[in-house]
XYZ file of N, CA and C in Angstrom:
342
model
N -184.405 -28.234 -20.772
C -184.691 -27.549 -22.003
C -183.630 -27.880 -23.048
N -184.046 -27.958 -24.328
C -183.094 -28.369 -25.331
C -181.940 -27.406 -25.563
N -182.121 -26.128 -25.204
C -181.060 -25.154 -25.469
C -180.002 -25.048 -24.373
N -180.096 -25.866 -23.345
C -179.101 -25.698 -22.262
C -178.395 -27.006 -21.944
N -178.312 -27.922 -22.904
C -177.576 -29.167 -22.708
C -176.103 -28.928 -22.661
N -175.309 -29.962 -22.250
C -173.877 -29.811 -22.138
C -173.190 -29.356 -23.417
N -173.664 -29.845 -24.588
C -173.056 -29.475 -25.833
C -173.200 -27.993 -26.095
N -174.405 -27.465 -25.808
C -174.667 -26.048 -26.036
C -173.856 -25.221 -25.060
N -173.791 -25.665 -23.804
C -173.012 -24.887 -22.824
C -171.517 -24.880 -23.179
N -171.011 -26.011 -23.680
C -169.596 -26.073 -24.059
C -169.343 -25.152 -25.277
N -170.264 -25.169 -26.224
C -170.113 -24.279 -27.390
C -170.126 -22.805 -26.949
N -171.023 -22.485 -26.019
C -171.103 -21.106 -25.510
C -169.780 -20.735 -24.791
N -169.238 -21.642 -24.057
C -167.971 -21.375 -23.371
C -166.829 -21.187 -24.358
N -166.813 -21.956 -25.441
C -165.755 -21.798 -26.460
C -165.915 -20.444 -27.127
N -167.150 -20.016 -27.379
C -167.399 -18.698 -27.976
C -166.944 -17.604 -27.019
N -167.205 -17.811 -25.730
C -166.753 -16.837 -24.729
C -165.259 -16.688 -24.717
N -164.581 -17.803 -24.837
C -163.111 -17.788 -24.868
C -162.585 -16.919 -26.045
N -163.307 -16.970 -27.161
C -162.897 -16.223 -28.340
C -163.125 -14.723 -28.226
N -164.099 -14.313 -27.415
C -164.446 -12.880 -27.335
C -164.030 -12.203 -26.043
N -163.810 -12.984 -24.993
C -163.512 -12.362 -23.673
C -162.105 -11.793 -23.661
N -161.996 -10.665 -22.970
C -160.687 -10.053 -22.815
C -159.988 -10.671 -21.639
N -158.658 -10.817 -21.756
C -157.838 -11.372 -20.705
C -158.063 -10.568 -19.409
N -158.347 -11.275 -18.319
C -158.530 -10.615 -17.025
C -159.907 -10.039 -16.780
N -160.852 -10.231 -17.747
C -162.187 -9.677 -17.544
C -162.859 -10.283 -16.317
N -163.124 -9.428 -15.331
C -163.622 -9.923 -14.043
C -164.991 -10.626 -14.157
N -165.894 -10.067 -14.972
C -167.217 -10.695 -15.143
C -167.079 -12.092 -15.698
N -166.244 -12.265 -16.713
C -166.023 -13.570 -17.310
C -165.455 -14.559 -16.267
N -164.444 -14.084 -15.546
C -163.788 -14.952 -14.548
C -164.756 -15.362 -13.452
N -165.604 -14.440 -12.999
C -166.589 -14.794 -11.970
C -167.618 -15.795 -12.511
N -168.041 -15.634 -13.780
C -168.983 -16.573 -14.385
C -168.334 -17.976 -14.469
N -167.068 -18.021 -14.872
C -166.380 -19.322 -14.941
C -166.268 -19.941 -13.542
N -165.954 -19.137 -12.552
C -165.864 -19.641 -11.194
C -167.203 -20.240 -10.739
N -168.284 -19.571 -11.087
C -169.615 -20.090 -10.700
C -169.878 -21.461 -11.343
N -169.478 -21.634 -12.587
C -169.632 -22.888 -13.262
C -168.799 -23.963 -12.563
N -167.557 -23.608 -12.275
C -166.648 -24.579 -11.637
C -167.071 -24.939 -10.230
N -167.843 -24.115 -9.604
C -168.331 -24.363 -8.239
C -169.552 -25.323 -8.249
N -170.031 -25.724 -9.421
C -171.189 -26.586 -9.486
C -170.751 -28.023 -9.736
N -170.639 -28.819 -8.651
C -170.225 -30.199 -8.838
C -171.183 -31.031 -9.679
N -172.444 -30.602 -9.739
C -173.452 -31.339 -10.541
C -173.351 -31.029 -12.035
N -172.602 -29.964 -12.386
C -172.425 -29.639 -13.792
C -171.667 -30.775 -14.494
N -172.021 -31.117 -15.734
C -171.327 -32.203 -16.424
C -169.819 -31.937 -16.491
N -169.024 -32.996 -16.436
C -167.568 -32.886 -16.468
C -167.134 -32.098 -17.705
N -167.741 -32.375 -18.865
C -167.346 -31.666 -20.102
C -167.508 -30.152 -19.951
N -168.558 -29.715 -19.265
C -168.809 -28.283 -19.065
C -167.778 -27.693 -18.097
N -167.494 -28.409 -17.008
C -166.489 -27.921 -16.076
C -165.093 -27.882 -16.700
N -164.780 -28.905 -17.535
C -163.490 -28.935 -18.217
C -163.365 -27.760 -19.221
N -164.452 -27.516 -19.945
C -164.414 -26.369 -20.893
C -164.269 -25.054 -20.136
N -164.970 -24.937 -19.017
C -164.853 -23.699 -18.224
C -163.411 -23.529 -17.715
N -162.759 -24.609 -17.330
C -161.377 -24.538 -16.883
C -160.470 -24.130 -18.033
N -160.734 -24.648 -19.246
C -159.927 -24.302 -20.401
C -160.085 -22.808 -20.729
N -161.307 -22.304 -20.645
C -161.532 -20.892 -20.886
C -160.839 -20.030 -19.830
N -160.924 -20.530 -18.573
C -160.226 -19.836 -17.477
C -158.704 -19.742 -17.803
N -158.130 -20.809 -18.258
C -156.711 -20.792 -18.586
C -156.400 -19.763 -19.620
N -157.281 -19.560 -20.587
C -157.075 -18.583 -21.654
C -157.316 -17.145 -21.163
N -158.265 -16.933 -20.276
C -158.699 -15.590 -19.863
C -157.995 -15.114 -18.624
N -157.443 -16.033 -17.845
C -156.807 -15.654 -16.556
C -155.689 -14.663 -16.777
N -155.602 -13.691 -15.869
C -154.590 -12.654 -15.968
C -153.524 -12.857 -14.873
N -152.304 -12.555 -15.252
C -151.211 -12.670 -14.312
C -151.446 -11.872 -13.036
N -151.167 -12.454 -11.933
C -151.288 -11.831 -10.594
C -152.710 -11.355 -10.270
N -153.739 -11.916 -10.925
C -155.114 -11.532 -10.691
C -155.723 -12.410 -9.583
N -156.271 -11.719 -8.563
C -156.882 -12.431 -7.445
C -158.097 -13.229 -7.909
N -158.932 -12.571 -8.748
C -160.142 -13.263 -9.244
C -159.731 -14.488 -10.053
N -158.714 -14.369 -10.899
C -158.223 -15.522 -11.690
C -157.747 -16.635 -10.742
N -156.966 -16.276 -9.752
C -156.421 -17.315 -8.871
C -157.524 -17.989 -8.056
N -158.520 -17.240 -7.623
C -159.615 -17.884 -6.877
C -160.400 -18.854 -7.757
N -160.638 -18.492 -9.013
C -161.336 -19.375 -9.931
C -160.489 -20.624 -10.169
N -159.184 -20.444 -10.344
C -158.299 -21.583 -10.545
C -158.268 -22.506 -9.345
N -158.326 -21.922 -8.138
C -158.353 -22.763 -6.938
C -159.621 -23.609 -6.879
N -160.753 -23.032 -7.304
C -161.989 -23.819 -7.364
C -161.791 -24.997 -8.330
N -161.193 -24.720 -9.519
C -160.975 -25.818 -10.466
C -159.969 -26.836 -9.931
N -159.010 -26.368 -9.157
C -158.024 -27.295 -8.589
C -158.662 -28.282 -7.607
N -159.768 -27.904 -7.028
C -160.464 -28.781 -6.075
C -161.484 -29.699 -6.728
N -161.597 -29.621 -8.059
C -162.592 -30.438 -8.784
C -162.287 -31.932 -8.629
N -163.321 -32.745 -8.731
C -163.145 -34.190 -8.570
C -162.512 -34.826 -9.830
N -162.584 -34.107 -10.975
C -162.087 -34.654 -12.227
C -160.594 -34.322 -12.410
N -159.742 -35.302 -12.642
C -158.327 -35.016 -12.823
C -158.010 -34.133 -14.023
N -158.820 -34.209 -15.069
C -158.624 -33.318 -16.236
C -158.832 -31.870 -15.882
N -159.839 -31.575 -15.121
C -160.164 -30.213 -14.692
C -159.022 -29.737 -13.775
N -158.580 -30.596 -12.877
C -157.472 -30.213 -11.979
C -156.186 -29.946 -12.739
N -155.927 -30.719 -13.777
C -154.729 -30.539 -14.566
C -154.744 -29.180 -15.295
N -155.889 -28.831 -15.842
C -156.015 -27.523 -16.510
C -155.852 -26.392 -15.452
N -156.369 -26.639 -14.270
C -156.240 -25.630 -13.189
C -154.785 -25.359 -12.846
N -153.967 -26.431 -12.821
C -152.533 -26.261 -12.539
C -151.909 -25.420 -13.632
N -152.266 -25.693 -14.870
C -151.760 -24.911 -15.998
C -152.147 -23.458 -15.887
N -153.417 -23.209 -15.519
C -153.881 -21.820 -15.340
C -153.112 -21.128 -14.231
N -152.889 -21.814 -13.124
C -152.140 -21.238 -12.013
C -150.731 -20.874 -12.419
N -150.117 -21.682 -13.263
C -148.766 -21.361 -13.745
C -148.748 -20.034 -14.531
N -149.819 -19.785 -15.282
C -149.875 -18.534 -16.043
C -150.219 -17.341 -15.154
N -150.929 -17.602 -14.061
C -151.356 -16.524 -13.139
C -150.167 -16.128 -12.267
N -149.458 -17.107 -11.767
C -148.373 -16.839 -10.795
C -147.058 -17.256 -11.355
N -146.169 -16.289 -11.488
C -144.817 -16.590 -11.885
C -144.038 -17.041 -10.641
N -142.763 -17.308 -10.837
C -141.928 -17.692 -9.707
C -141.889 -16.558 -8.663
N -141.923 -16.923 -7.431
C -141.846 -16.006 -6.294
C -142.974 -14.979 -6.265
N -144.075 -15.264 -6.925
C -145.244 -14.405 -6.912
C -146.361 -15.123 -6.190
N -147.411 -14.399 -5.900
C -148.651 -14.973 -5.323
C -148.423 -15.736 -4.008
N -147.816 -15.087 -3.073
C -147.563 -15.716 -1.761
C -148.858 -16.143 -1.109
N -149.872 -15.303 -1.175
C -151.175 -15.619 -0.576
C -151.762 -16.857 -1.211
N -151.649 -16.955 -2.507
C -152.147 -18.155 -3.240
C -151.442 -19.424 -2.745
N -150.153 -19.321 -2.528
C -149.412 -20.477 -2.033
C -149.895 -20.915 -0.641
N -150.258 -19.931 0.197
C -150.818 -20.270 1.499
C -152.126 -21.020 1.339
N -152.960 -20.567 0.421
C -154.248 -21.246 0.171
C -154.039 -22.660 -0.353
N -153.078 -22.793 -1.259
C -152.797 -24.115 -1.846
C -152.273 -25.056 -0.748
N -151.421 -24.545 0.120
C -150.918 -25.374 1.200
C -152.044 -25.823 2.110
N -152.972 -24.902 2.424
C -154.075 -25.273 3.265
C -154.968 -26.321 2.579
N -155.176 -26.177 1.259
C -155.982 -27.155 0.504
C -155.289 -28.509 0.533
N -153.994 -28.515 0.299
C -153.245 -29.772 0.210
C -153.263 -30.538 1.530
N -153.194 -29.814 2.609
C -153.185 -30.489 3.916
C -154.537 -30.983 4.324
N -155.615 -30.419 3.713
C -156.959 -30.842 4.041
C -157.443 -31.959 3.074
N -156.782 -32.128 1.953
C -157.227 -33.044 0.874
C -156.742 -34.478 1.173
N -157.655 -35.391 1.408
C -157.245 -36.793 1.666
C -156.755 -37.506 0.440
N -157.117 -37.028 -0.764
C -156.727 -37.672 -2.020
C -155.335 -37.219 -2.384
N -154.376 -38.124 -2.332
C -152.994 -37.771 -2.595
C -152.748 -37.344 -4.030
N -153.677 -37.635 -4.923
C -153.523 -37.296 -6.339
C -153.615 -35.796 -6.551
N -154.319 -35.069 -5.683
C -154.507 -33.639 -5.856
C -153.264 -32.900 -5.441
């Protein structure tokens, strides 16, 4: 359908970034669902990751789970934004559980770039 192309979805995500409140769980879950779709265009996943970086809340479990999904993306740009989002979610010596999940991901990931 003409109204759901990548350009429209990216514009909708940018608008969402402008109106969503930091830490809004519904927004974060919607972004996570987009990031979980490997068939979604890279531009859409990248925009979702950028919105996540803006909306993610410090020490938020929902934020960190969405960022972990982005961190596993095949696109290095999406992964880079995910790292930035994780930095804003977890300060130093915070998010011990997240570090366990990251360690598990890193040991399972054959691609050394991740």
